[in-house]
Coordinates of C-alpha atoms and ligand atoms in Angstrom, one line a residue:
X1271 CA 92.6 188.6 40.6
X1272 CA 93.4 190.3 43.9
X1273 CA 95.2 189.5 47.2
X1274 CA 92.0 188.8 48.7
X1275 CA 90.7 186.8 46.3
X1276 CA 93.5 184.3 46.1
X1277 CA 93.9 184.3 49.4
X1278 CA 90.4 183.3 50.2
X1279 CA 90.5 180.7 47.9
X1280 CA 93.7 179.5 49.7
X1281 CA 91.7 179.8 53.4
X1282 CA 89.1 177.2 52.3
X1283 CA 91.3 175.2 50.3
X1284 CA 93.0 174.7 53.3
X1285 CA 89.7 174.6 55.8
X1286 CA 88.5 171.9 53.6
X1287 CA 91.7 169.1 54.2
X1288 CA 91.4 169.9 58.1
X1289 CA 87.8 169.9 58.3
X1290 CA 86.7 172.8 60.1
X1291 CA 83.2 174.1 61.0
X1292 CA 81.3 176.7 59.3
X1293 CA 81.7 178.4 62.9
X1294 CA 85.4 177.8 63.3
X1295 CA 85.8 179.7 59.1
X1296 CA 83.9 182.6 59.7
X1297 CA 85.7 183.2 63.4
X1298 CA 88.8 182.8 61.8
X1299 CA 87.6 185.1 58.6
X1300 CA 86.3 188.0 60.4
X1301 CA 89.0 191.0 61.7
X1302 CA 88.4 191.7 65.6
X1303 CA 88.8 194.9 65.0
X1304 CA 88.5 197.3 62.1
X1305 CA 89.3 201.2 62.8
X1306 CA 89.6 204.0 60.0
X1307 CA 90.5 207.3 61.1
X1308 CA 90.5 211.1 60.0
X1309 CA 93.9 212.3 59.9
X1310 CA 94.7 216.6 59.4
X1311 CA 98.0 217.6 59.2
X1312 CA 99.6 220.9 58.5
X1313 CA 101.6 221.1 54.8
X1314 CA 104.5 222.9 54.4
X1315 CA 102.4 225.9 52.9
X1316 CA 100.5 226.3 56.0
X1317 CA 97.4 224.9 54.7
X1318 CA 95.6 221.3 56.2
X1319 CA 95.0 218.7 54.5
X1320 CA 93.0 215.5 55.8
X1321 CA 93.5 211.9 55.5
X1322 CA 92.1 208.7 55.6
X1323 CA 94.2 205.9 57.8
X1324 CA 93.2 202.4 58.5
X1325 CA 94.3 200.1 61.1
X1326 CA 92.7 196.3 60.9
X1327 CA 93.9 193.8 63.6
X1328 CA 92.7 190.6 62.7
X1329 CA 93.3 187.6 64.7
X1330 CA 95.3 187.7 68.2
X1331 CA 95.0 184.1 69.4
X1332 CA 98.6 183.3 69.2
X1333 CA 100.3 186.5 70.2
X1334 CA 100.5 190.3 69.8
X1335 CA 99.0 191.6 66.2
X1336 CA 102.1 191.8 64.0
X1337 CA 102.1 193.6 60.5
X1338 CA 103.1 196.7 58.5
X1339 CA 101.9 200.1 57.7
X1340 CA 101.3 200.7 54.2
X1341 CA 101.6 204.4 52.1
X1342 CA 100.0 204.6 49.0
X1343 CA 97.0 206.3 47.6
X1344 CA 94.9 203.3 46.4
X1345 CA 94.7 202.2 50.3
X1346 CA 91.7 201.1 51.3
X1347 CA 89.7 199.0 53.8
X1348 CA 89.6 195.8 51.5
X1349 CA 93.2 195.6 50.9
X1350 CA 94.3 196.0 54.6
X1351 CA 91.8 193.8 55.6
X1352 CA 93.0 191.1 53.3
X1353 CA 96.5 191.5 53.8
X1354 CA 95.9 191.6 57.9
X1355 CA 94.8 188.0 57.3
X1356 CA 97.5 187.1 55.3
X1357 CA 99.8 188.1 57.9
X1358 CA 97.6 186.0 60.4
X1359 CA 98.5 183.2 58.3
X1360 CA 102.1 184.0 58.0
X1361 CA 103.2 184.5 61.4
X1362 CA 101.2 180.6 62.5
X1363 CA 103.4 179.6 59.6
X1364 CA 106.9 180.1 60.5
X1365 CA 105.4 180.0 64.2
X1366 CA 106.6 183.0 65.6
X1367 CA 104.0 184.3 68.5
X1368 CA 101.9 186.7 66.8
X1369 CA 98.8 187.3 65.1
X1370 CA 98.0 189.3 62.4
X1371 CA 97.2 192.8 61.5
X1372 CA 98.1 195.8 58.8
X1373 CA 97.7 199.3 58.2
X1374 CA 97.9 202.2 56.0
X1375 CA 97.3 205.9 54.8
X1376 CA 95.7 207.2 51.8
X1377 CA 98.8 208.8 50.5
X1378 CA 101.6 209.4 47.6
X1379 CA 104.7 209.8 50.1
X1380 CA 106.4 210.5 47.0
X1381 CA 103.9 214.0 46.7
X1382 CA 104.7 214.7 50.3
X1383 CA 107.9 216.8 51.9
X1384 CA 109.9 215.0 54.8
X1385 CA 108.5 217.2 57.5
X1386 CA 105.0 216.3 56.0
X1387 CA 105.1 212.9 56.2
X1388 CA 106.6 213.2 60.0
X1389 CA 103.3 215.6 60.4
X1390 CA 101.1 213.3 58.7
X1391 CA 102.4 210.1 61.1
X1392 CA 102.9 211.6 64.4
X1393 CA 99.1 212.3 63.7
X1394 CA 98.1 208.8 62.7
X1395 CA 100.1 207.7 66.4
X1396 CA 97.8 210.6 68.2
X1397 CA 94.7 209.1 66.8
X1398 CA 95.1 204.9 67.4
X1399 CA 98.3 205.2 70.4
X1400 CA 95.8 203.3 72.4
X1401 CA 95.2 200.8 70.3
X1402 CA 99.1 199.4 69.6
X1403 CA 101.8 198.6 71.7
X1404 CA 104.1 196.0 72.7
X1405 CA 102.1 194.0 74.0
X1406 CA 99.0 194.6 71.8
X1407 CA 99.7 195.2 67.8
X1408 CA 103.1 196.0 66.4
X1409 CA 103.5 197.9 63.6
X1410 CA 106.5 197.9 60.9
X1411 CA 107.5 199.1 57.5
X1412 CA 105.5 198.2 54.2
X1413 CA 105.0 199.6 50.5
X1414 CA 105.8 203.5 51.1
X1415 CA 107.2 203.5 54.5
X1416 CA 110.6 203.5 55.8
X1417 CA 112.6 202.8 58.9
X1418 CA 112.6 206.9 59.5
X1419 CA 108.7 206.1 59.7
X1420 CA 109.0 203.6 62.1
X1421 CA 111.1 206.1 64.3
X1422 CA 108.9 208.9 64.4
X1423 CA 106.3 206.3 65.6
X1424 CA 108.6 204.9 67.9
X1425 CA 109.1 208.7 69.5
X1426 CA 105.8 210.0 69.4
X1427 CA 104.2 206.6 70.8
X1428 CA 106.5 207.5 73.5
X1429 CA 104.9 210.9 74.7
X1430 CA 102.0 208.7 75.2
X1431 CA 103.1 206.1 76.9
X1432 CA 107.0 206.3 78.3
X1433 CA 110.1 204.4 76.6
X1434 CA 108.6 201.2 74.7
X1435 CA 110.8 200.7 71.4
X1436 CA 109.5 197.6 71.1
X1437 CA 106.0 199.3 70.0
X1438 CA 107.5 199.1 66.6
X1439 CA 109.7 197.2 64.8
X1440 CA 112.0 198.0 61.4
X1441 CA 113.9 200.9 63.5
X1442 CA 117.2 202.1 62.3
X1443 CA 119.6 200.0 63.4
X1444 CA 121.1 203.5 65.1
X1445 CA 117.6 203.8 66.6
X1446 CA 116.6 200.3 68.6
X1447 CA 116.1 198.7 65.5
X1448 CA 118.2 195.2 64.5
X1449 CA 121.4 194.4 62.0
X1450 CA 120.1 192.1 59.3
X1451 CA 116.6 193.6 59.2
X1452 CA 117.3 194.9 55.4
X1453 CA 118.2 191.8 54.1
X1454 CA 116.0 189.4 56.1
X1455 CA 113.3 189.1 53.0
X1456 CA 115.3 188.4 50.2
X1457 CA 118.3 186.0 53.1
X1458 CA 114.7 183.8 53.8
X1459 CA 113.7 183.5 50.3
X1460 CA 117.6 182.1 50.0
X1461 CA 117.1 179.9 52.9
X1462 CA 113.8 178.1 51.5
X1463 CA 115.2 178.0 48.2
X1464 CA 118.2 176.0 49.3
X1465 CA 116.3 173.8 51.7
X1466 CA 113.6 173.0 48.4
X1467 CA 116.8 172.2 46.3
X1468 CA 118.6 170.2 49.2
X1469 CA 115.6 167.7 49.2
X1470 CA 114.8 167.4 45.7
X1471 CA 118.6 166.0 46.0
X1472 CA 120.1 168.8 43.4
X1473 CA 123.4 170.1 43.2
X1474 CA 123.5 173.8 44.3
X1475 CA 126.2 174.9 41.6
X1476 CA 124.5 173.3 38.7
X1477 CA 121.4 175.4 39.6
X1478 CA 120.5 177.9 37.4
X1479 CA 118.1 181.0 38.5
X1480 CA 116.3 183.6 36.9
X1481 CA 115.1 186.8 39.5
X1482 CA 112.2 189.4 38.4
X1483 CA 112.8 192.4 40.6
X1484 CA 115.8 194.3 41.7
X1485 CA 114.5 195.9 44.8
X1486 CA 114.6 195.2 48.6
X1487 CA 113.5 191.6 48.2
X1488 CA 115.4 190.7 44.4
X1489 CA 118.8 191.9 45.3
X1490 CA 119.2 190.3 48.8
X1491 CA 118.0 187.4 47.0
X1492 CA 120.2 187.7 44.1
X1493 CA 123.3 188.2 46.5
X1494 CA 122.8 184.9 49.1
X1495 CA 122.2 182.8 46.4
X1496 CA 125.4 183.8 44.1
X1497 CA 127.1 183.6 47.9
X1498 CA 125.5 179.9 47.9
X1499 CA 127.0 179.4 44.4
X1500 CA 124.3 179.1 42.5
X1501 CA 124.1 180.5 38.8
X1502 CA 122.2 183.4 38.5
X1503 CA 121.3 183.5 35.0
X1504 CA 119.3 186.6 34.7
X1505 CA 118.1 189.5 37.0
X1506 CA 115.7 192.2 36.1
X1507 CA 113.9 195.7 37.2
X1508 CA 110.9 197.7 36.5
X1509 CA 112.8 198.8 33.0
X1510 CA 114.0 195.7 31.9
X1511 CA 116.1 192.4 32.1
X1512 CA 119.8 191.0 31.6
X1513 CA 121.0 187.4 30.7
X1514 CA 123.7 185.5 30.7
X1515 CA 124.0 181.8 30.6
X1516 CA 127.5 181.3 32.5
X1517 CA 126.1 183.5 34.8
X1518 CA 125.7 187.5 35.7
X1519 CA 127.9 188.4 38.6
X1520 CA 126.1 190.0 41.2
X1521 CA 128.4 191.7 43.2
X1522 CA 128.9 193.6 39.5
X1523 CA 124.7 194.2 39.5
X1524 CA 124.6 195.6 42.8
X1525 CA 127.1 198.2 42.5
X1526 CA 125.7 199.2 39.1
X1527 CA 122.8 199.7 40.5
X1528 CA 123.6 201.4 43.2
X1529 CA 126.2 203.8 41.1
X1530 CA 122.7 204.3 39.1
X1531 CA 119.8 205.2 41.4
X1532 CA 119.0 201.7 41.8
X1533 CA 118.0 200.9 38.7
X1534 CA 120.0 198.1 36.7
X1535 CA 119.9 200.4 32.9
X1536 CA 122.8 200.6 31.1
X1537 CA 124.7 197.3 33.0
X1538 CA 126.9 195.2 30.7
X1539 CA 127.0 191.9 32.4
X1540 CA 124.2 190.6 30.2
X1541 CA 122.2 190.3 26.9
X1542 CA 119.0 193.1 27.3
X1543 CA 115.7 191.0 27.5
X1544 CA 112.1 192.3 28.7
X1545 CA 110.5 190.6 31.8
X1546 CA 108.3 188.8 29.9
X1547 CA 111.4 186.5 28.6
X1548 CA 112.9 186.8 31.5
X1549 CA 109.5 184.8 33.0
X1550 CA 109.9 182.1 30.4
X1551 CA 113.6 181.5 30.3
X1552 CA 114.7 178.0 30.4
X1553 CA 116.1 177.7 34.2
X1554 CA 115.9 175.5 37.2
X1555 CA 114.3 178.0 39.3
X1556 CA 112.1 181.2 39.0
X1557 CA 112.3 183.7 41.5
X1558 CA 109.3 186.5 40.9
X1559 CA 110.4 189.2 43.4
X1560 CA 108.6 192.3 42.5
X1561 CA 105.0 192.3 41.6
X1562 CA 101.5 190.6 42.6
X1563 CA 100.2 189.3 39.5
X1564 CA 102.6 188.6 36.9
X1565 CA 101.7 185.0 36.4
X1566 CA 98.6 184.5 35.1
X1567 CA 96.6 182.1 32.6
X1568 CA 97.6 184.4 29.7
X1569 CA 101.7 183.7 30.4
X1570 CA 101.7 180.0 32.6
X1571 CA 102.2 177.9 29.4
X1572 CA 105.4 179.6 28.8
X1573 CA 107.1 179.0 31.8
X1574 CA 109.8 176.4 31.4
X1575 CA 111.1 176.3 35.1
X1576 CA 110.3 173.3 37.0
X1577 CA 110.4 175.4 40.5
X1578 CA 108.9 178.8 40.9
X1579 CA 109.5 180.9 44.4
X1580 CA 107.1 183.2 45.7
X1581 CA 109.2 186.4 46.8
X1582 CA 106.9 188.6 45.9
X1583 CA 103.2 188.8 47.6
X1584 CA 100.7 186.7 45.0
X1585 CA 102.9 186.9 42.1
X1586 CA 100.9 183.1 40.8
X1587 CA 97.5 184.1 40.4
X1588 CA 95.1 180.9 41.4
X1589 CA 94.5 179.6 38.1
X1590 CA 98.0 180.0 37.4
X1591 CA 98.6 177.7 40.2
X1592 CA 96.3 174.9 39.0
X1593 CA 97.8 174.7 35.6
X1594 CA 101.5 174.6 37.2
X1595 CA 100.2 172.0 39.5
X1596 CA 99.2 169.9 35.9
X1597 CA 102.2 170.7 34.7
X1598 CA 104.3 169.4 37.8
X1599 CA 106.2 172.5 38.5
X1600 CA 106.7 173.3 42.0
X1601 CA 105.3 176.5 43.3
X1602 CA 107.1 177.6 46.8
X1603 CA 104.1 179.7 48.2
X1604 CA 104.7 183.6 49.5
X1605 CA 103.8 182.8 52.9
X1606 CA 106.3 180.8 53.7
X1607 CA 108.9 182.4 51.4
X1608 CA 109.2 186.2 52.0
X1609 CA 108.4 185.2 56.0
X1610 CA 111.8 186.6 56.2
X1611 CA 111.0 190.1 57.3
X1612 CA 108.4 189.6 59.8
X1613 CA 110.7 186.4 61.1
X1614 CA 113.7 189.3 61.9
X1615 CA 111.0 191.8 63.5
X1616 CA 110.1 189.3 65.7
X1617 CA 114.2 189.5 66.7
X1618 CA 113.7 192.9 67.0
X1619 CA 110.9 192.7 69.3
X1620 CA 112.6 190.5 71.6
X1621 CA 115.9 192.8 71.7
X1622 CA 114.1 195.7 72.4
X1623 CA 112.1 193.7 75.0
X1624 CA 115.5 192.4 76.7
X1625 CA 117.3 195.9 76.3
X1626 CA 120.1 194.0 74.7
X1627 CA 121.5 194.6 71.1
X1628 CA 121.7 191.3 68.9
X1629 CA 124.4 190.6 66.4
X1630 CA 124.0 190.2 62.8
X1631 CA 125.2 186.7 63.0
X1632 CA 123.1 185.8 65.8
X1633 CA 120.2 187.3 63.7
X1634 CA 121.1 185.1 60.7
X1635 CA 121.1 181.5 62.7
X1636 CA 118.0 182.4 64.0
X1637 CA 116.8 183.2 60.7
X1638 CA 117.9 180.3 59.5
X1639 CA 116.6 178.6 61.8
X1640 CA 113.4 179.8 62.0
X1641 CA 112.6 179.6 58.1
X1642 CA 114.3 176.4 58.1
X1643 CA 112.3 174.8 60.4
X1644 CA 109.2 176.2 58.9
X1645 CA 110.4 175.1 55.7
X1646 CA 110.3 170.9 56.7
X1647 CA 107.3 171.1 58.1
X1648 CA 105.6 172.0 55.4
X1649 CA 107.5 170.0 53.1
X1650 CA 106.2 166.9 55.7
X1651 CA 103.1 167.9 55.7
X1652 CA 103.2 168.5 52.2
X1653 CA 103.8 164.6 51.6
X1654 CA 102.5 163.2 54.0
X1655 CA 98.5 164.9 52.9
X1656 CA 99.4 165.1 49.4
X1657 CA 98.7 168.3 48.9
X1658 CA 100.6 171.0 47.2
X1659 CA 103.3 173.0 49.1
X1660 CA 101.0 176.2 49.4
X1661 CA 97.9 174.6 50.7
X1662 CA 100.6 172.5 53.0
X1663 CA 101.7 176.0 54.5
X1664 CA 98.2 177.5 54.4
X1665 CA 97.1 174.6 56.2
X1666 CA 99.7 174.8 58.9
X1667 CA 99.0 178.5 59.3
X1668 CA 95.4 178.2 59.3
X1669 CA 95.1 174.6 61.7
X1670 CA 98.0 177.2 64.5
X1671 CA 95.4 179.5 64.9
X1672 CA 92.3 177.2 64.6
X1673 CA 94.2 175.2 67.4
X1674 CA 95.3 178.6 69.7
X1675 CA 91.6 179.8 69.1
X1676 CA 90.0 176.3 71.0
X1677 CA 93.5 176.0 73.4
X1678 CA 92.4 179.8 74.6
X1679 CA 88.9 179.0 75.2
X1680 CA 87.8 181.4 72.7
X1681 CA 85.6 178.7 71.6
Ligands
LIG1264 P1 111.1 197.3 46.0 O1 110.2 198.5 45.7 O2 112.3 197.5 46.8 O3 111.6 196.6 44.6 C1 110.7 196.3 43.6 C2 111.5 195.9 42.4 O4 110.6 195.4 41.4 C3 112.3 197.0 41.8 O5 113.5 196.6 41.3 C4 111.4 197.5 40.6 O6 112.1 198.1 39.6 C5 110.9 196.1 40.2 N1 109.7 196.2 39.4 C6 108.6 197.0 39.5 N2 107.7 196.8 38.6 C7 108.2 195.8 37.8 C8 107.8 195.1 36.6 N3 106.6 195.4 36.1 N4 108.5 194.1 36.1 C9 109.7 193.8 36.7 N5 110.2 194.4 37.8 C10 109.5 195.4 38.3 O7 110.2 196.2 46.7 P2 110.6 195.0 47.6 O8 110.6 195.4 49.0 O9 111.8 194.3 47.0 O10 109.3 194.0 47.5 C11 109.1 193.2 46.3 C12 107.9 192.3 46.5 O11 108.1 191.5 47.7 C13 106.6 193.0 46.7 O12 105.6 192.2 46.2 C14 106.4 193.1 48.2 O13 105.1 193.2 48.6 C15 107.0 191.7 48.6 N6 107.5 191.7 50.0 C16 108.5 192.5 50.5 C17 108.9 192.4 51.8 C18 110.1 193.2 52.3 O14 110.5 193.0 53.4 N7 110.6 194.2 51.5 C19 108.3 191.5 52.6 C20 107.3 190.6 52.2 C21 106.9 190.7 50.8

């Protein structure tokens, strides 16, 4: 099942407990505005080649459109489209003042040269530079885009339309971006992990966790919850997992991956095991951090954690979620979890907007903050409608912008 899917299911799930109209569903469903545009750069050989990029701004009523700019070559209108809701959703959840929006190019950046790429985007910011801005839609960094992406976009939104870093957001730190925008993902799904095990009264040192994904996302993960003290039990990549039951040091992880193109092949801190045993390990908490998808109905039975955290976008598919919800096992949902990101681009936003420079430790209580805050309200809400923690945060999400949509008089 894909993102859309599920997360459609999700929407009306959570219309359904706040009762909205057929009228209020289909405003909220439907993008205000869907652009796809033809994009010709020059190749390093001197010949053109074209290009398809999308843009889809879905839902402004609380703020600015917020949401990153996808490479990949199996881009298309459906999948922005979906995920610009799902940012909609995400932003009303952690209540930072946007709305919601994505983008992307048809593209393999790993088939393009540098100067290609720089072609290819400074031509994507020619085509839609009136349609973004700091005070409109905000782009930043997504699957196949880097913060060298979000400069060029930065610089060539700025022949346009004079000085505005704040056009953009997931800079290098060198170039108006913000310290603590790498690890912002992976330090929020730390945050809500610890605030989940703080009111189910456990003890952080006696947890145990098991981490699918050493990327972006898995290893800030991995690191603020070793910091935090609990046991990481297992960590795994793309090629394949490691275990150890006293627990894999981290710090040991990170700089084998790093001495090793980032991938984790070869490390000694741990037993070899494939991902699919990683999934089913016996541990407090499961942290899929890489892939949509990778629990399903075909592998749910065989999970034996009693908490699963959604770092990843979608990793539960739907009727995944039903049969943990039989089986008591408490699913932290993505759009509160990895919130992380979008929470410290907001930060970034706001610096670039005050022409001041924020600190990493200032970025980090905010963080906290923020995600923390986020976190107990959908825990209350989560008891107090007795309804499961994801369509608790989808109904937070959905109800912000339900309520900004009638408070604006759109309705
Ligand atoms: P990444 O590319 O940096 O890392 C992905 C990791 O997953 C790598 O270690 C890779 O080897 C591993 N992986 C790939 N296929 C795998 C498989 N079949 N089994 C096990 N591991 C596999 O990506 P990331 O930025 O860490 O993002 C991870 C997930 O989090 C994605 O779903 C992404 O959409 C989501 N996400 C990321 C951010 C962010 O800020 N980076 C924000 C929100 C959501």
């Amino acid at each position: 099942m894909d993102v859309s899917t599920s997360n459609s299911i999700y929407f009306q799930q959570a219309a359904d407990e706040l009762d909205l109209s057929e009228t209020m569903r289909s405003l909220l469903l439907t993008a205000k505005r869907e652009v796809q545009v033809q994009l010709t750069a020059e190749m390093d050989s001197g010949a053109l080649s074209t290009f398809i990029g999308y843009r889809v701004q879905h839902n402004d009523a609380r703020g600015p459109l917020k949401g990153g700019l996808r490479y990949h070559p199996e881009v298309d209108l459906d999948e922005v489209r979906s995920l610009a809701s799902l940012m909609t959703w995400k932003t009303a959840v952690v209540n930072i003042p946007y709305g919601g929006a994505k983008g992307g190019i048809a593209l393999d950046p790993t088939t393009l040269s540098t100067r290609e790429l720089e072609r290819v985007t400074r031509s994507f910011v020619d085509t839609i530079h009136d349609l973004f801005g700091p005070d409109v839609d905000i782009p930043a960094p997504d699957m196949g885009t880097t913060a060298e992406v979000m400069a060029w976009i930065m610089n060539q939104y700025g022949k346009y339309h004079g000085f505005a870093p704040a056009c953009v957001t997931g800079k290098p730190v060198e170039y108006h971006g913000i310290p603590g925008r790498e690890e912002a993902t992976g330090r929020g799904v730390g945050i809500v992990t610890l605030k989940l095990l703080s009111r189910i009264g456990r003890r952080i040192p006696d947890t145990t966790v098991a981490i699918q994904g050493f990327g972006n996302v898995g290893t800030h993960t991995a690191k603020f919850l070793h910091d935090a003290e609990c046991k990481i039990i297992a960590i795994s990549d793309a090629h394949g997992g490691y275990y150890r039951q006293e627990g894999i040091d981290v710090l040991d992880a990170l700089r084998h991956a790093r001495n090793h193109g980032g991938r984790l092949d070869g490390f000694t801190g741990g037993d070899h095991i494939d991902n699919q045993t990683l999934l089913s390990l016996d541990c407090d908490v499961l942290i899929p951090a890489a892939l949509g998808g990778v629990l399903t109905v075909s592998n749910a039975e065989s999970v034996r954690a009693p908490i699963i955290v959604e770092a990843a976008n979608s990793p539960v598919s739907p009727e995944a979620d039903i049969l943990f919800a039989k089986k008591d096992i408490t699913v932290l949902p993505d759009i509160l979890v990895n919130a992380g990101g979008v929470t410290v681009s907001w930060f970034e936003w706001v610096q670039n907007r005050q022409h001041y420079q924020w600190g990493v430790n200032r970025v980090r209580q905010e963080l906290d903050r923020t995600l923390g805050e986020a976190f107990e309200q959908v825990w209350q809400l989560s008891s107090s409608r007795k309804v499961s923690l994801r369509t608790a945060a989808y109904m937070l999400g959905v109800g912000r912008v339900a309520q900004a949509a009638v408070l604006g008089g759109i309705v």
